[in-house]
PDB file of C-alpha atoms in Angstrom:
ATOM      1  CA  MET A   1     -32.183 340.245  26.841  1.00 41.00           C
ATOM      2  CA  PHE A   2     -29.146 339.479  24.314  1.00 48.00           C
ATOM      3  CA  SER A   3     -28.165 336.484  26.494  1.00 51.00           C
ATOM      4  CA  ASN A   4     -25.707 334.541  24.180  1.00 60.00           C
ATOM      5  CA  VAL A   5     -23.710 337.529  23.104  1.00 63.00           C
ATOM      6  CA  PRO A   6     -21.675 339.772  25.498  1.00 65.00           C
ATOM      7  CA  GLN A   7     -22.896 343.298  25.809  1.00 65.00           C
ATOM      8  CA  ALA A   8     -19.598 344.844  24.636  1.00 63.00           C
ATOM      9  CA  VAL A   9     -19.547 342.412  21.564  1.00 64.00           C
ATOM     10  CA  LEU A  10     -23.135 343.719  20.626  1.00 63.00           C
ATOM     11  CA  GLN A  11     -22.126 347.365  20.899  1.00 60.00           C
ATOM     12  CA  LYS A  12     -18.995 346.539  18.549  1.00 65.00           C
ATOM     13  CA  MET A  13     -21.521 344.862  16.178  1.00 67.00           C
ATOM     14  CA  GLU A  14     -23.325 348.056  15.619  1.00 66.00           C
ATOM     15  CA  ASP A  15     -20.264 349.119  13.614  1.00 74.00           C
ATOM     16  CA  LEU A  16     -20.678 346.407  11.269  1.00 86.00           C
ATOM     17  CA  ASN A  17     -21.969 347.780   8.082  1.00 90.00           C
ATOM     18  CA  PHE A  18     -20.489 346.887   4.739  1.00 93.00           C
ATOM     19  CA  SER A  19     -21.486 346.188   1.051  1.00 96.00           C
ATOM     20  CA  LYS A  20     -19.839 344.076  -1.545  1.00 96.00           C
ATOM     21  CA  GLU A  21     -20.681 343.692  -5.236  1.00 97.00           C
ATOM     22  CA  ILE A  22     -19.694 340.783  -7.478  1.00 98.00           C
ATOM     23  CA  ALA A  23     -20.345 339.870 -11.136  1.00 98.00           C
ATOM     24  CA  SER A  24     -22.655 336.976 -11.601  1.00 98.00           C
ATOM     25  CA  ASP A  25     -20.300 334.243 -11.629  1.00 97.00           C
ATOM     26  CA  LEU A  26     -20.885 331.244  -9.431  1.00 96.00           C
ATOM     27  CA  SER A  27     -16.926 330.797  -9.072  1.00 96.00           C
ATOM     28  CA  LEU A  28     -16.832 334.198  -7.145  1.00 97.00           C
ATOM     29  CA  VAL A  29     -19.240 333.250  -4.357  1.00 97.00           C
ATOM     30  CA  PRO A  30     -16.771 331.320  -2.170  1.00 95.00           C
ATOM     31  CA  GLN A  31     -14.352 334.199  -1.847  1.00 96.00           C
ATOM     32  CA  LEU A  32     -17.429 336.616  -1.159  1.00 97.00           C
ATOM     33  CA  LEU A  33     -18.572 334.186   1.412  1.00 96.00           C
ATOM     34  CA  SER A  34     -15.186 333.882   3.036  1.00 96.00           C
ATOM     35  CA  ASP A  35     -14.656 337.592   3.027  1.00 96.00           C
ATOM     36  CA  THR A  36     -17.954 338.150   4.626  1.00 96.00           C
ATOM     37  CA  LEU A  37     -17.882 335.445   7.217  1.00 95.00           C
ATOM     38  CA  LYS A  38     -14.228 336.742   8.263  1.00 93.00           C
ATOM     39  CA  GLU A  39     -15.982 340.187   9.167  1.00 91.00           C
ATOM     40  CA  ILE A  40     -18.941 338.384  10.957  1.00 91.00           C
ATOM     41  CA  LYS A  41     -16.677 335.883  12.776  1.00 89.00           C
ATOM     42  CA  LYS A  42     -15.110 338.853  14.754  1.00 83.00           C
ATOM     43  CA  PHE A  43     -18.178 338.968  16.824  1.00 77.00           C
ATOM     44  CA  HIS A  44     -17.874 335.212  18.098  1.00 79.00           C
ATOM     45  CA  LEU A  45     -21.573 334.443  17.277  1.00 84.00           C
ATOM     46  CA  GLY A  46     -20.929 330.664  17.487  1.00 88.00           C
ATOM     47  CA  ASP A  47     -20.542 327.806  15.180  1.00 90.00           C
ATOM     48  CA  LYS A  48     -24.394 326.966  14.683  1.00 91.00           C
ATOM     49  CA  ALA A  49     -25.114 330.706  13.946  1.00 93.00           C
ATOM     50  CA  LEU A  50     -22.151 331.100  11.482  1.00 94.00           C
ATOM     51  CA  HIS A  51     -23.225 327.887   9.694  1.00 95.00           C
ATOM     52  CA  ASP A  52     -26.730 329.185   9.319  1.00 96.00           C
ATOM     53  CA  ILE A  53     -25.587 332.484   8.193  1.00 97.00           C
ATOM     54  CA  LYS A  54     -23.016 330.971   5.505  1.00 97.00           C
ATOM     55  CA  LEU A  55     -25.645 328.579   4.208  1.00 98.00           C
ATOM     56  CA  SER A  56     -28.490 331.308   3.861  1.00 98.00           C
ATOM     57  CA  LEU A  57     -25.929 333.604   2.261  1.00 98.00           C
ATOM     58  CA  GLN A  58     -24.653 330.860  -0.095  1.00 98.00           C
ATOM     59  CA  GLU A  59     -28.251 330.022  -1.060  1.00 98.00           C
ATOM     60  CA  ALA A  60     -29.462 333.683  -1.616  1.00 98.00           C
ATOM     61  CA  LEU A  61     -26.169 334.552  -3.816  1.00 98.00           C
ATOM     62  CA  VAL A  62     -26.546 331.384  -5.853  1.00 98.00           C
ATOM     63  CA  ASN A  63     -30.200 332.241  -6.523  1.00 97.00           C
ATOM     64  CA  ALA A  64     -29.502 335.642  -7.377  1.00 98.00           C
ATOM     65  CA  ILE A  65     -26.678 334.639  -9.891  1.00 98.00           C
ATOM     66  CA  LYS A  66     -28.357 331.628 -11.375  1.00 96.00           C
ATOM     67  CA  HIS A  67     -32.113 332.512 -11.482  1.00 96.00           C
ATOM     68  CA  GLY A  68     -31.899 336.419 -11.117  1.00 97.00           C
ATOM     69  CA  SER A  69     -29.036 337.327 -13.398  1.00 97.00           C
ATOM     70  CA  ARG A  70     -29.422 333.960 -15.385  1.00 97.00           C
ATOM     71  CA  LEU A  71     -25.627 333.478 -15.156  1.00 97.00           C
ATOM     72  CA  ASN A  72     -25.106 336.750 -17.115  1.00 97.00           C
ATOM     73  CA  ARG A  73     -21.635 337.801 -15.831  1.00 97.00           C
ATOM     74  CA  VAL A  74     -22.364 341.488 -16.864  1.00 97.00           C
ATOM     75  CA  LEU A  75     -25.105 341.717 -14.297  1.00 97.00           C
ATOM     76  CA  PRO A  76     -23.768 342.763 -10.861  1.00 98.00           C
ATOM     77  CA  VAL A  77     -25.175 341.070  -7.733  1.00 98.00           C
ATOM     78  CA  ARG A  78     -24.826 343.099  -4.333  1.00 98.00           C
ATOM     79  CA  LEU A  79     -24.562 342.116  -0.874  1.00 98.00           C
ATOM     80  CA  ASP A  80     -25.194 344.422   1.974  1.00 98.00           C
ATOM     81  CA  VAL A  81     -24.482 343.429   5.644  1.00 96.00           C
ATOM     82  CA  GLU A  82     -25.580 345.514   8.649  1.00 94.00           C
ATOM     83  CA  ALA A  83     -25.927 344.931  12.518  1.00 89.00           C
ATOM     84  CA  ARG A  84     -29.024 346.385  13.924  1.00 85.00           C
ATOM     85  CA  LYS A  85     -30.139 346.129  17.489  1.00 79.00           C
ATOM     86  CA  GLY A  86     -28.422 342.805  18.214  1.00 81.00           C
ATOM     87  CA  SER A  87     -29.478 341.352  14.593  1.00 90.00           C
ATOM     88  CA  LEU A  88     -27.525 340.769  11.586  1.00 93.00           C
ATOM     89  CA  VAL A  89     -29.582 342.070   8.372  1.00 96.00           C
ATOM     90  CA  MET A  90     -28.163 340.621   5.172  1.00 97.00           C
ATOM     91  CA  THR A  91     -29.560 341.825   1.869  1.00 98.00           C
ATOM     92  CA  VAL A  92     -28.803 340.249  -1.640  1.00 98.00           C
ATOM     93  CA  THR A  93     -29.816 342.382  -4.661  1.00 98.00           C
ATOM     94  CA  ASP A  94     -29.865 341.224  -8.328  1.00 98.00           C
ATOM     95  CA  GLN A  95     -30.743 342.977 -11.452  1.00 97.00           C
ATOM     96  CA  GLY A  96     -32.768 340.126 -13.053  1.00 96.00           C
ATOM     97  CA  ASP A  97     -36.731 339.885 -13.683  1.00 95.00           C
ATOM     98  CA  GLY A  98     -37.654 339.156 -10.187  1.00 95.00           C
ATOM     99  CA  PHE A  99     -40.061 336.282  -9.073  1.00 94.00           C
ATOM    100  CA  ASP A 100     -43.144 335.885  -6.816  1.00 94.00           C
ATOM    101  CA  ALA A 101     -41.845 334.314  -3.680  1.00 92.00           C
ATOM    102  CA  ALA A 102     -45.460 333.508  -2.595  1.00 91.00           C
ATOM    103  CA  ARG A 103     -45.610 331.005  -5.426  1.00 92.00           C
ATOM    104  CA  LEU A 104     -42.672 328.791  -4.339  1.00 94.00           C
ATOM    105  CA  MET A 105     -43.368 325.163  -3.805  1.00 95.00           C
ATOM    106  CA  ASP A 106     -42.992 323.519  -0.463  1.00 97.00           C
ATOM    107  CA  PRO A 107     -40.275 320.890  -0.902  1.00 98.00           C
ATOM    108  CA  THR A 108     -41.125 318.966   2.051  1.00 98.00           C
ATOM    109  CA  GLN A 109     -44.446 317.703   0.504  1.00 97.00           C
ATOM    110  CA  PRO A 110     -44.358 314.137  -0.403  1.00 94.00           C
ATOM    111  CA  GLY A 111     -44.648 314.737  -4.141  1.00 96.00           C
ATOM    112  CA  ASN A 112     -41.851 317.312  -4.127  1.00 97.00           C
ATOM    113  CA  LEU A 113     -39.408 315.373  -1.925  1.00 97.00           C
ATOM    114  CA  GLN A 114     -37.519 314.107  -4.875  1.00 97.00           C
ATOM    115  CA  ARG A 115     -37.291 317.301  -6.877  1.00 97.00           C
ATOM    116  CA  LEU A 116     -34.016 318.438  -7.758  1.00 97.00           C
ATOM    117  CA  SER A 117     -34.426 321.981  -7.134  1.00 96.00           C
ATOM    118  CA  GLY A 118     -36.704 324.659  -5.037  1.00 95.00           C
ATOM    119  CA  ARG A 119     -34.898 324.111  -1.478  1.00 97.00           C
ATOM    120  CA  GLY A 120     -32.692 327.192  -1.322  1.00 97.00           C
ATOM    121  CA  ILE A 121     -35.392 329.715  -0.047  1.00 97.00           C
ATOM    122  CA  PHE A 122     -36.994 327.029   2.096  1.00 97.00           C
ATOM    123  CA  LEU A 123     -33.705 326.343   3.887  1.00 98.00           C
ATOM    124  CA  ILE A 124     -33.059 330.236   4.271  1.00 98.00           C
ATOM    125  CA  ARG A 125     -36.605 330.695   5.687  1.00 98.00           C
ATOM    126  CA  ASN A 126     -35.851 327.984   8.279  1.00 97.00           C
ATOM    127  CA  LEU A 127     -32.350 329.101   9.101  1.00 97.00           C
ATOM    128  CA  MET A 128     -33.154 332.953   9.579  1.00 97.00           C
ATOM    129  CA  ASP A 129     -35.289 334.862  12.084  1.00 96.00           C
ATOM    130  CA  GLY A 130     -36.832 336.786   9.435  1.00 97.00           C
ATOM    131  CA  VAL A 131     -36.951 336.715   5.532  1.00 98.00           C
ATOM    132  CA  GLU A 132     -38.477 339.469   3.393  1.00 98.00           C
ATOM    133  CA  PHE A 133     -38.351 340.125  -0.408  1.00 98.00           C
ATOM    134  CA  PHE A 134     -38.595 343.479  -2.046  1.00 97.00           C
ATOM    135  CA  ASP A 135     -38.557 345.096  -5.427  1.00 97.00           C
ATOM    136  CA  GLY A 136     -40.533 342.152  -7.120  1.00 96.00           C
ATOM    137  CA  GLY A 137     -38.148 339.438  -5.761  1.00 97.00           C
ATOM    138  CA  ARG A 138     -35.059 341.137  -6.853  1.00 98.00           C
ATOM    139  CA  LYS A 139     -34.068 341.785  -3.341  1.00 98.00           C
ATOM    140  CA  ILE A 140     -34.107 339.317  -0.351  1.00 98.00           C
ATOM    141  CA  GLN A 141     -33.503 340.498   3.095  1.00 98.00           C
ATOM    142  CA  MET A 142     -32.416 337.950   5.628  1.00 98.00           C
ATOM    143  CA  VAL A 143     -32.409 338.880   9.455  1.00 96.00           C
ATOM    144  CA  LYS A 144     -30.544 336.548  12.037  1.00 94.00           C
ATOM    145  CA  ALA A 145     -31.214 337.635  15.517  1.00 90.00           C
ATOM    146  CA  PHE A 146     -28.842 336.989  18.500  1.00 78.00           C
ATOM    147  CA  HIS A 147     -31.054 336.799  21.557  1.00 62.00           C
ATOM    148  CA  LYS A 148     -32.925 334.271  23.567  1.00 50.00           C
ATOM    149  CA  GLY A 149     -35.688 332.662  21.515  1.00 50.00           C
ATOM    150  CA  ALA A 150     -34.111 333.159  18.053  1.00 54.00           C
ATOM    151  CA  LYS A 151     -34.833 330.365  15.846  1.00 56.00           C
ATOM    152  CA  GLY A 152     -32.565 327.535  16.763  1.00 48.00           C
ATOM    153  CA  GLU A 153     -31.872 323.883  16.170  1.00 41.00           C
ATOM    154  CA  ASP A 154     -33.814 322.789  19.316  1.00 44.00           C
ATOM    155  CA  GLU A 155     -36.833 325.000  18.483  1.00 46.00           C
ATOM    156  CA  ARG A 156     -37.126 323.390  14.983  1.00 45.00           C
ATOM    157  CA  ARG A 157     -36.675 319.891  16.271  1.00 43.00           C
ATOM    158  CA  LYS A 158     -39.664 320.385  18.602  1.00 45.00           C
ATOM    159  CA  LYS A 159     -41.698 321.475  15.564  1.00 45.00           C
ATOM    160  CA  GLY A 160     -40.569 318.133  13.879  1.00 38.00           C
TER     161      GLY A 160
ATOM    162  CA  MET B   1     -13.994 318.598  -1.386  1.00 96.00           C
ATOM    163  CA  LYS B   2     -12.142 315.397  -1.583  1.00 97.00           C
ATOM    164  CA  THR B   3     -13.320 311.824  -2.133  1.00 97.00           C
ATOM    165  CA  ARG B   4     -11.874 308.469  -1.796  1.00 97.00           C
ATOM    166  CA  GLU B   5     -13.372 305.101  -2.256  1.00 97.00           C
ATOM    167  CA  GLU B   6     -12.961 301.769  -0.431  1.00 97.00           C
ATOM    168  CA  LYS B   7     -14.448 298.405  -1.076  1.00 97.00           C
ATOM    169  CA  LYS B   8     -16.513 296.889   1.928  1.00 95.00           C
ATOM    170  CA  ALA B   9     -17.368 293.350   1.144  1.00 91.00           C
ATOM    171  CA  ASP B  10     -20.132 293.794  -1.720  1.00 94.00           C
ATOM    172  CA  ALA B  11     -20.700 297.551  -0.731  1.00 97.00           C
ATOM    173  CA  LEU B  12     -18.688 300.562  -1.856  1.00 98.00           C
ATOM    174  CA  LEU B  13     -17.723 303.174   0.569  1.00 98.00           C
ATOM    175  CA  CYS B  14     -17.382 306.582  -0.702  1.00 98.00           C
ATOM    176  CA  VAL B  15     -15.868 309.096   1.867  1.00 98.00           C
ATOM    177  CA  ILE B  16     -16.395 312.739   1.158  1.00 98.00           C
ATOM    178  CA  GLU B  17     -14.319 315.427   3.058  1.00 98.00           C
ATOM    179  CA  GLY B  18     -15.032 319.087   2.944  1.00 97.00           C
ATOM    180  CA  GLU B  19     -17.883 321.397   1.492  1.00 96.00           C
ATOM    181  CA  VAL B  20     -20.497 319.918  -0.718  1.00 97.00           C
ATOM    182  CA  ASP B  21     -21.932 323.073  -2.707  1.00 96.00           C
ATOM    183  CA  ILE B  22     -22.977 324.337  -5.959  1.00 95.00           C
ATOM    184  CA  ASN B  23     -19.182 324.252  -7.119  1.00 93.00           C
ATOM    185  CA  THR B  24     -18.152 321.076  -5.704  1.00 96.00           C
ATOM    186  CA  SER B  25     -21.273 319.035  -6.358  1.00 96.00           C
ATOM    187  CA  VAL B  26     -20.165 318.954 -10.209  1.00 96.00           C
ATOM    188  CA  GLN B  27     -17.235 317.003  -8.995  1.00 97.00           C
ATOM    189  CA  LEU B  28     -19.345 314.711  -6.802  1.00 98.00           C
ATOM    190  CA  ARG B  29     -21.892 313.956  -9.622  1.00 98.00           C
ATOM    191  CA  LYS B  30     -18.807 312.869 -11.814  1.00 98.00           C
ATOM    192  CA  VAL B  31     -17.848 310.363  -8.914  1.00 98.00           C
ATOM    193  CA  PHE B  32     -21.251 309.165  -8.760  1.00 98.00           C
ATOM    194  CA  ASP B  33     -21.410 308.872 -12.583  1.00 97.00           C
ATOM    195  CA  ASP B  34     -18.424 306.431 -12.290  1.00 97.00           C
ATOM    196  CA  LEU B  35     -19.944 304.405  -9.558  1.00 97.00           C
ATOM    197  CA  ILE B  36     -23.073 303.770 -11.762  1.00 97.00           C
ATOM    198  CA  LYS B  37     -20.920 302.968 -14.710  1.00 97.00           C
ATOM    199  CA  ARG B  38     -19.115 300.350 -12.598  1.00 96.00           C
ATOM    200  CA  ASN B  39     -22.419 298.848 -11.690  1.00 96.00           C
ATOM    201  CA  GLU B  40     -21.919 299.523  -7.879  1.00 97.00           C
ATOM    202  CA  LYS B  41     -25.353 298.804  -6.352  1.00 97.00           C
ATOM    203  CA  LYS B  42     -24.589 299.266  -2.603  1.00 98.00           C
ATOM    204  CA  VAL B  43     -23.112 302.562  -2.036  1.00 98.00           C
ATOM    205  CA  LEU B  44     -22.367 303.967   1.474  1.00 98.00           C
ATOM    206  CA  VAL B  45     -21.336 307.609   1.642  1.00 98.00           C
ATOM    207  CA  GLU B  46     -19.394 308.645   4.830  1.00 98.00           C
ATOM    208  CA  PHE B  47     -20.271 312.250   5.920  1.00 98.00           C
ATOM    209  CA  SER B  48     -18.043 312.753   9.004  1.00 98.00           C
ATOM    210  CA  GLY B  49     -15.600 314.785   6.920  1.00 98.00           C
ATOM    211  CA  VAL B  50     -18.388 316.866   5.396  1.00 97.00           C
ATOM    212  CA  GLU B  51     -18.579 320.462   7.052  1.00 92.00           C
ATOM    213  CA  TYR B  52     -21.250 321.842   5.023  1.00 94.00           C
ATOM    214  CA  ILE B  53     -23.872 321.018   2.375  1.00 97.00           C
ATOM    215  CA  ASP B  54     -26.253 323.403   0.369  1.00 98.00           C
ATOM    216  CA  SER B  55     -29.195 322.698  -1.782  1.00 98.00           C
ATOM    217  CA  SER B  56     -27.095 321.734  -4.970  1.00 98.00           C
ATOM    218  CA  GLY B  57     -25.175 319.153  -2.776  1.00 98.00           C
ATOM    219  CA  LEU B  58     -28.602 317.713  -1.557  1.00 98.00           C
ATOM    220  CA  ALA B  59     -29.801 317.692  -5.127  1.00 98.00           C
ATOM    221  CA  THR B  60     -26.820 315.681  -6.140  1.00 98.00           C
ATOM    222  CA  LEU B  61     -27.509 313.073  -3.624  1.00 98.00           C
ATOM    223  CA  ILE B  62     -31.262 312.846  -4.579  1.00 98.00           C
ATOM    224  CA  GLU B  63     -30.071 312.341  -8.161  1.00 98.00           C
ATOM    225  CA  MET B  64     -27.732 309.482  -7.137  1.00 98.00           C
ATOM    226  CA  PHE B  65     -30.667 308.035  -5.054  1.00 98.00           C
ATOM    227  CA  GLN B  66     -32.944 307.996  -8.113  1.00 98.00           C
ATOM    228  CA  ARG B  67     -30.193 306.437 -10.307  1.00 97.00           C
ATOM    229  CA  LEU B  68     -29.407 303.635  -7.926  1.00 97.00           C
ATOM    230  CA  LYS B  69     -33.029 303.027  -7.440  1.00 97.00           C
ATOM    231  CA  LYS B  70     -33.612 302.494 -11.069  1.00 97.00           C
ATOM    232  CA  ILE B  71     -31.017 299.822 -11.330  1.00 96.00           C
ATOM    233  CA  GLY B  72     -32.097 298.056  -8.104  1.00 97.00           C
ATOM    234  CA  GLY B  73     -29.220 299.600  -5.964  1.00 97.00           C
ATOM    235  CA  LYS B  74     -29.237 301.133  -2.327  1.00 97.00           C
ATOM    236  CA  LEU B  75     -27.683 304.228  -1.217  1.00 98.00           C
ATOM    237  CA  ARG B  76     -26.782 304.708   2.555  1.00 98.00           C
ATOM    238  CA  PHE B  77     -25.336 307.535   4.454  1.00 98.00           C
ATOM    239  CA  SER B  78     -23.258 307.571   7.729  1.00 98.00           C
ATOM    240  CA  GLY B  79     -21.578 309.820  10.110  1.00 97.00           C
ATOM    241  CA  MET B  80     -23.251 313.180   9.725  1.00 97.00           C
ATOM    242  CA  SER B  81     -22.516 315.980  12.027  1.00 96.00           C
ATOM    243  CA  GLN B  82     -25.659 317.660  13.498  1.00 95.00           C
ATOM    244  CA  LYS B  83     -25.106 320.550  11.437  1.00 94.00           C
ATOM    245  CA  VAL B  84     -25.011 318.859   8.209  1.00 96.00           C
ATOM    246  CA  LYS B  85     -27.925 316.453   9.436  1.00 97.00           C
ATOM    247  CA  ASN B  86     -29.872 319.756  10.058  1.00 96.00           C
ATOM    248  CA  ALA B  87     -30.004 320.526   6.248  1.00 97.00           C
ATOM    249  CA  PHE B  88     -31.592 316.929   5.862  1.00 98.00           C
ATOM    250  CA  GLU B  89     -34.073 317.431   8.721  1.00 98.00           C
ATOM    251  CA  ILE B  90     -35.222 320.990   7.509  1.00 98.00           C
ATOM    252  CA  THR B  91     -36.059 319.658   4.043  1.00 98.00           C
ATOM    253  CA  LYS B  92     -37.430 316.276   5.368  1.00 98.00           C
ATOM    254  CA  LEU B  93     -34.850 314.467   3.199  1.00 98.00           C
ATOM    255  CA  HIS B  94     -34.220 312.357   6.265  1.00 97.00           C
ATOM    256  CA  LYS B  95     -37.462 310.628   5.511  1.00 96.00           C
ATOM    257  CA  LEU B  96     -36.122 309.902   2.200  1.00 97.00           C
ATOM    258  CA  PHE B  97     -32.536 308.708   2.607  1.00 98.00           C
ATOM    259  CA  GLU B  98     -31.424 305.973   4.910  1.00 97.00           C
ATOM    260  CA  ILE B  99     -28.967 307.774   7.563  1.00 98.00           C
ATOM    261  CA  PHE B 100     -26.996 305.883  10.075  1.00 98.00           C
ATOM    262  CA  ASP B 101     -24.793 307.004  12.757  1.00 97.00           C
ATOM    263  CA  SER B 102     -22.060 304.634  11.918  1.00 97.00           C
ATOM    264  CA  GLN B 103     -20.565 302.802   8.947  1.00 97.00           C
ATOM    265  CA  GLU B 104     -20.952 299.480  10.644  1.00 96.00           C
ATOM    266  CA  ALA B 105     -24.744 300.053  11.079  1.00 97.00           C
ATOM    267  CA  ALA B 106     -25.277 301.272   7.488  1.00 97.00           C
ATOM    268  CA  LEU B 107     -23.073 298.083   6.176  1.00 96.00           C
ATOM    269  CA  ARG B 108     -25.207 295.921   8.223  1.00 95.00           C
ATOM    270  CA  ASP B 109     -28.405 297.358   6.660  1.00 93.00           C
ATOM    271  CA  PHE B 110     -27.536 296.598   3.204  1.00 91.00           C
TER     272      PHE B 110
END
């Protein structure tokens, strides 16, 4: 079933489980991303999957710091990464006021195409295989699956 | 992220290398500010050295597109890797921007 990742690697992946916390400071994001990807890279998931993970984590962390914590350095932002049955589950939690994810605009609508914000969560939803919000929008859980049929570039291209 | 500029006939080539994200897009905006001040109206951005772009980077490009349009200018892109182009395709920004495979093709279009 998990065709593009060797079985031995998948078994090792089950050991992947870590949490990191940073202050709400955008300049701390690159280091957190770099440390996190270093752990994930051990599993040889391929360039495309790593790129999708990096971009989704970046967007989720920036949203948490900018819109959740409103750049208040005192408020921590937490990242949890865990491998579960051939999937990578990444959760970003902030201490802000939350938001209603159902009310986000569609940035691809002609009237929104030139708007300067509102693409972060849209990108995440397209790059990940599953996205869920909890605790009134303070927690975003992103799932990247590593098996046949996982959302990929070709699949999205077909959808146009 | 690094940028360098080169004059190509009446167009200005701006080569970007590295990652365009929320931290580096501040620097990119300054480069674009300078091009607008110098009244450069045909701007080609070369992306072959760009490994990664996030939503803040995309917003910086939209802003430049709008500013150039206001003064009758044109913005063209060339040399994008599929990984970078993917972010434009997902957000449908490939329909807003003029994206070319090569610098030559983009320069011919000005």
